[in-house]
mmCIF file of C-alpha atoms in Angstrom:
data_model
loop_
_atom_site.group_PDB
_atom_site.id
_atom_site.type_symbol
_atom_site.label_atom_id
_atom_site.label_comp_id
_atom_site.label_asym_id
_atom_site.label_seq_id
_atom_site.Cartn_x
_atom_site.Cartn_y
_atom_site.Cartn_z
ATOM 1 C CA UNK A 1 39.548 180.205 204.312
ATOM 2 C CA UNK A 2 35.203 179.641 205.391
ATOM 3 C CA UNK A 3 33.722 176.673 203.679
ATOM 4 C CA UNK A 4 31.531 178.904 201.970
ATOM 5 C CA UNK A 5 34.607 180.705 200.319
ATOM 6 C CA UNK A 6 36.223 177.124 199.895
ATOM 7 C CA UNK A 7 33.274 176.385 198.111
ATOM 8 C CA UNK A 8 32.743 179.579 195.860
ATOM 9 C CA UNK A 9 37.060 178.793 194.905
ATOM 10 C CA UNK A 10 36.084 175.607 193.675
ATOM 11 C CA UNK A 11 33.409 176.528 191.552
ATOM 12 C CA UNK A 12 35.125 179.295 190.287
ATOM 13 C CA UNK A 13 38.076 176.934 189.170
ATOM 14 C CA UNK A 14 35.631 174.970 187.772
ATOM 15 C CA UNK A 15 33.597 177.618 185.486
ATOM 16 C CA UNK A 16 37.102 178.567 184.418
ATOM 17 C CA UNK A 17 37.403 178.138 180.377
ATOM 18 C CA UNK A 18 38.824 174.599 179.271
ATOM 19 C CA UNK A 19 42.567 174.758 178.020
ATOM 20 C CA UNK A 20 41.777 171.161 176.068
ATOM 21 C CA UNK A 21 40.143 172.228 172.799
ATOM 22 C CA UNK A 22 41.802 171.200 169.659
ATOM 23 C CA UNK A 23 42.919 173.752 167.886
ATOM 24 C CA UNK A 24 42.587 172.745 164.574
ATOM 25 C CA UNK A 25 38.702 173.006 165.292
ATOM 26 C CA UNK A 26 39.292 176.830 165.631
ATOM 27 C CA UNK A 27 40.547 177.670 162.051
ATOM 28 C CA UNK A 28 37.459 177.635 159.556
ATOM 29 C CA UNK A 29 35.597 180.723 158.292
ATOM 30 C CA UNK A 30 31.772 180.978 158.529
ATOM 31 C CA UNK A 31 28.992 183.170 158.219
ATOM 32 C CA UNK A 32 30.206 185.757 161.116
ATOM 33 C CA UNK A 33 33.935 185.048 161.346
ATOM 34 C CA UNK A 34 33.970 185.580 157.490
ATOM 35 C CA UNK A 35 37.869 186.286 157.208
ATOM 36 C CA UNK A 36 36.777 185.370 153.114
ATOM 37 C CA UNK A 37 35.581 188.926 152.983
ATOM 38 C CA UNK A 38 38.388 190.834 150.739
ATOM 39 C CA UNK A 39 38.431 193.614 153.411
ATOM 40 C CA UNK A 40 39.120 191.437 156.555
ATOM 41 C CA UNK A 41 41.309 189.684 154.932
ATOM 42 C CA UNK A 42 43.361 192.838 153.364
ATOM 43 C CA UNK A 43 43.721 194.207 156.837
ATOM 44 C CA UNK A 44 45.004 190.685 158.133
ATOM 45 C CA UNK A 45 47.470 190.315 155.972
ATOM 46 C CA UNK A 46 49.064 193.980 157.131
ATOM 47 C CA UNK A 47 48.503 192.669 160.486
ATOM 48 C CA UNK A 48 50.280 189.829 159.966
ATOM 49 C CA UNK A 49 54.042 189.994 162.068
ATOM 50 C CA UNK A 50 57.428 187.563 162.096
ATOM 51 C CA UNK A 51 55.363 184.972 164.129
ATOM 52 C CA UNK A 52 52.058 183.779 165.474
ATOM 53 C CA UNK A 53 52.256 185.820 168.940
ATOM 54 C CA UNK A 54 52.857 189.114 167.673
ATOM 55 C CA UNK A 55 50.582 188.677 164.618
ATOM 56 C CA UNK A 56 47.913 187.564 167.498
ATOM 57 C CA UNK A 57 49.219 191.037 170.026
ATOM 58 C CA UNK A 58 48.726 193.017 166.405
ATOM 59 C CA UNK A 59 45.086 191.997 165.828
ATOM 60 C CA UNK A 60 43.785 192.210 169.324
ATOM 61 C CA UNK A 61 45.412 196.175 169.578
ATOM 62 C CA UNK A 62 44.059 196.938 166.328
ATOM 63 C CA UNK A 63 40.572 195.678 167.576
ATOM 64 C CA UNK A 64 40.645 196.920 171.106
ATOM 65 C CA UNK A 65 41.560 200.714 169.814
ATOM 66 C CA UNK A 66 40.945 200.929 166.658
ATOM 67 C CA UNK A 67 37.167 199.690 166.367
ATOM 68 C CA UNK A 68 34.829 201.572 168.959
ATOM 69 C CA UNK A 69 32.341 199.864 171.547
ATOM 70 C CA UNK A 70 28.833 200.841 170.679
ATOM 71 C CA UNK A 71 27.707 201.381 174.073
ATOM 72 C CA UNK A 72 30.846 203.325 175.482
ATOM 73 C CA UNK A 73 30.811 205.496 172.276
ATOM 74 C CA UNK A 74 26.462 205.675 171.470
ATOM 75 C CA UNK A 75 26.962 204.335 168.045
ATOM 76 C CA UNK A 76 25.396 202.733 165.369
ATOM 77 C CA UNK A 77 24.063 200.475 163.848
ATOM 78 C CA UNK A 78 24.554 197.326 165.520
ATOM 79 C CA UNK A 79 27.062 194.866 163.950
ATOM 80 C CA UNK A 80 27.352 191.281 164.111
ATOM 81 C CA UNK A 81 29.923 189.400 161.472
ATOM 82 C CA UNK A 82 33.668 190.529 161.278
ATOM 83 C CA UNK A 83 32.868 192.262 157.818
ATOM 84 C CA UNK A 84 29.902 194.527 159.521
ATOM 85 C CA UNK A 85 32.266 195.643 162.593
ATOM 86 C CA UNK A 86 35.389 196.565 160.017
ATOM 87 C CA UNK A 87 33.368 198.423 157.534
ATOM 88 C CA UNK A 88 31.655 200.708 160.100
ATOM 89 C CA UNK A 89 34.137 200.752 162.545
ATOM 90 C CA UNK A 90 31.973 199.941 165.671
ATOM 91 C CA UNK A 91 30.754 196.796 167.578
ATOM 92 C CA UNK A 92 29.398 195.547 171.105
ATOM 93 C CA UNK A 93 31.940 193.052 172.991
ATOM 94 C CA UNK A 94 30.006 190.458 170.853
ATOM 95 C CA UNK A 95 30.800 191.957 167.290
ATOM 96 C CA UNK A 96 34.218 193.009 168.665
ATOM 97 C CA UNK A 97 35.049 189.592 169.457
ATOM 98 C CA UNK A 98 34.044 188.450 166.063
ATOM 99 C CA UNK A 99 36.126 190.948 164.200
ATOM 100 C CA UNK A 100 39.387 189.675 166.306
ATOM 101 C CA UNK A 101 38.690 186.171 165.495
ATOM 102 C CA UNK A 102 38.657 186.844 161.989
ATOM 103 C CA UNK A 103 41.731 188.550 161.508
ATOM 104 C CA UNK A 104 43.221 185.629 163.916
ATOM 105 C CA UNK A 105 42.332 182.968 162.132
ATOM 106 C CA UNK A 106 42.917 184.729 158.588
ATOM 107 C CA UNK A 107 46.634 184.482 159.717
ATOM 108 C CA UNK A 108 46.165 180.732 160.184
ATOM 109 C CA UNK A 109 45.871 181.264 164.030
ATOM 110 C CA UNK A 110 43.472 179.131 165.814
ATOM 111 C CA UNK A 111 41.313 181.690 167.948
ATOM 112 C CA UNK A 112 37.556 180.910 168.900
ATOM 113 C CA UNK A 113 35.125 183.217 171.439
ATOM 114 C CA UNK A 114 34.408 182.507 175.159
ATOM 115 C CA UNK A 115 32.446 184.680 177.555
ATOM 116 C CA UNK A 116 32.212 185.547 180.930
ATOM 117 C CA UNK A 117 28.709 186.374 182.541
ATOM 118 C CA UNK A 118 29.098 189.430 184.779
ATOM 119 C CA UNK A 119 26.650 192.137 185.879
ATOM 120 C CA UNK A 120 25.766 195.100 184.457
ATOM 121 C CA UNK A 121 25.924 198.097 186.929
ATOM 122 C CA UNK A 122 29.032 195.898 189.196
ATOM 123 C CA UNK A 123 26.962 195.756 192.386
ATOM 124 C CA UNK A 124 24.427 192.007 191.204
ATOM 125 C CA UNK A 125 21.257 191.146 189.233
ATOM 126 C CA UNK A 126 20.980 192.066 186.737
ATOM 127 C CA UNK A 127 23.643 190.044 184.751
ATOM 128 C CA UNK A 128 24.702 189.545 181.006
ATOM 129 C CA UNK A 129 27.258 187.687 178.706
ATOM 130 C CA UNK A 130 29.767 189.831 178.089
ATOM 131 C CA UNK A 131 32.116 188.309 174.766
ATOM 132 C CA UNK A 132 35.834 187.791 174.727
ATOM 133 C CA UNK A 133 38.082 185.808 172.837
ATOM 134 C CA UNK A 134 41.020 182.773 173.193
ATOM 135 C CA UNK A 135 43.475 182.450 171.128
ATOM 136 C CA UNK A 136 45.894 179.296 170.868
ATOM 137 C CA UNK A 137 49.410 180.397 171.588
ATOM 138 C CA UNK A 138 52.062 177.546 170.646
ATOM 139 C CA UNK A 139 54.243 178.444 173.692
ATOM 140 C CA UNK A 140 51.281 179.252 175.984
ATOM 141 C CA UNK A 141 48.106 177.359 174.962
ATOM 142 C CA UNK A 142 44.693 178.521 174.877
ATOM 143 C CA UNK A 143 45.102 182.544 176.424
ATOM 144 C CA UNK A 144 42.140 184.305 176.776
ATOM 145 C CA UNK A 145 42.331 188.258 175.345
ATOM 146 C CA UNK A 146 39.520 190.871 175.634
ATOM 147 C CA UNK A 147 38.860 193.024 172.418
ATOM 148 C CA UNK A 148 36.081 195.337 174.091
ATOM 149 C CA UNK A 149 37.862 198.817 174.021
ATOM 150 C CA UNK A 150 39.683 200.228 177.127
ATOM 151 C CA UNK A 151 38.732 203.328 179.220
ATOM 152 C CA UNK A 152 39.490 205.128 182.519
ATOM 153 C CA UNK A 153 38.294 202.099 184.632
ATOM 154 C CA UNK A 154 39.287 198.724 181.889
ATOM 155 C CA UNK A 155 42.967 198.202 181.188
ATOM 156 C CA UNK A 156 42.699 194.933 178.550
ATOM 157 C CA UNK A 157 46.405 194.145 177.581
ATOM 158 C CA UNK A 158 48.163 191.407 175.914
ATOM 159 C CA UNK A 159 50.425 189.744 177.815
ATOM 160 C CA UNK A 160 50.512 185.997 177.967
ATOM 161 C CA UNK A 161 51.051 183.813 180.179
ATOM 162 C CA UNK A 162 49.148 186.419 182.001
ATOM 163 C CA UNK A 163 45.811 187.451 181.540
ATOM 164 C CA UNK A 164 45.317 191.445 182.012
ATOM 165 C CA UNK A 165 41.061 190.971 180.674
ATOM 166 C CA UNK A 166 38.561 194.179 180.422
ATOM 167 C CA UNK A 167 36.719 192.432 183.589
ATOM 168 C CA UNK A 168 37.454 190.222 186.601
ATOM 169 C CA UNK A 169 34.206 187.501 188.022
ATOM 170 C CA UNK A 170 34.172 188.639 191.808
ATOM 171 C CA UNK A 171 30.168 188.811 192.378
ATOM 172 C CA UNK A 172 28.137 186.123 193.440
ATOM 173 C CA UNK A 173 26.449 185.190 190.224
ATOM 174 C CA UNK A 174 29.159 186.359 188.058
ATOM 175 C CA UNK A 175 31.077 183.821 186.184
ATOM 176 C CA UNK A 176 34.041 182.972 183.139
ATOM 177 C CA UNK A 177 32.012 180.160 180.845
ATOM 178 C CA UNK A 178 33.878 176.961 180.482
ATOM 179 C CA UNK A 179 33.799 176.623 176.557
ATOM 180 C CA UNK A 180 35.675 178.564 174.200
ATOM 181 C CA UNK A 181 32.836 178.768 171.008
ATOM 182 C CA UNK A 182 34.403 177.773 167.336
ATOM 183 C CA UNK A 183 31.128 179.623 166.189
ATOM 184 C CA UNK A 184 29.835 182.566 168.049
ATOM 185 C CA UNK A 185 26.567 180.760 170.790
ATOM 186 C CA UNK A 186 23.216 181.837 169.260
ATOM 187 C CA UNK A 187 21.859 183.528 172.191
ATOM 188 C CA UNK A 188 24.669 186.432 171.032
ATOM 189 C CA UNK A 189 23.784 186.077 167.320
ATOM 190 C CA UNK A 190 19.983 186.266 167.928
ATOM 191 C CA UNK A 191 20.467 189.697 170.606
ATOM 192 C CA UNK A 192 22.666 191.355 167.669
ATOM 193 C CA UNK A 193 20.593 190.315 164.964
ATOM 194 C CA UNK A 194 17.295 191.924 166.743
ATOM 195 C CA UNK A 195 18.244 195.310 167.103
ATOM 196 C CA UNK A 196 19.495 198.293 164.803
ATOM 197 C CA UNK A 197 20.063 200.552 167.830
ATOM 198 C CA UNK A 198 23.073 200.512 170.350
ATOM 199 C CA UNK A 199 20.520 201.808 173.167
ATOM 200 C CA UNK A 200 18.027 198.834 172.608
ATOM 201 C CA UNK A 201 20.385 196.683 172.138
ATOM 202 C CA UNK A 202 21.907 197.771 175.759
ATOM 203 C CA UNK A 203 18.738 197.318 177.475
ATOM 204 C CA UNK A 204 18.430 194.167 176.027
ATOM 205 C CA UNK A 205 21.594 192.468 176.255
ATOM 206 C CA UNK A 206 21.929 188.155 176.194
ATOM 207 C CA UNK A 207 22.517 186.292 179.209
ATOM 208 C CA UNK A 208 22.400 182.543 180.330
ATOM 209 C CA UNK A 209 22.872 180.958 183.889
ATOM 210 C CA UNK A 210 24.682 177.936 184.275
ATOM 211 C CA UNK A 211 23.088 174.677 184.782
#
């Protein structure tokens, strides 16, 4: 491997999500992860299975398959909270991750939000954040899952301990953000609350640069 290749491999490793956050800090409801909403709570109860891993998988597959990605399907409104996503049946990746987090937490399983920085066109700049989840599984520790919704070029699956995410971070400028968040990133919430039309948000997706 060339010196540049070794540097990039080390950088990518250092940016991988931390596996150390205390699971007990990822169980609470909040304004956005509002699993105390009656409809969210009722759905979470329906998705409960015999063990935590099967429950997390059921929640993941529901959000991945039953909630439509707003841009893929060109759907309004722009949703943000878990209950809004469930009510309207649509959301950008960030909003879908809020619903998945709520459904998993409602079943007493630790879950959070995590993010990738990805090329918008898959070739290079400009970049945007992509939202997904991490769930704490007793057998495996923190495990990332991506409920954004599959399509011909996307095949995200639940197969612990193997990660099968929607997107890989392969290009210069792309990376996995190093943290698992108990609450959504403020820059994500600002974007979701600034627009009501899926197309407008698609033209103004949030982005961050690694410091």
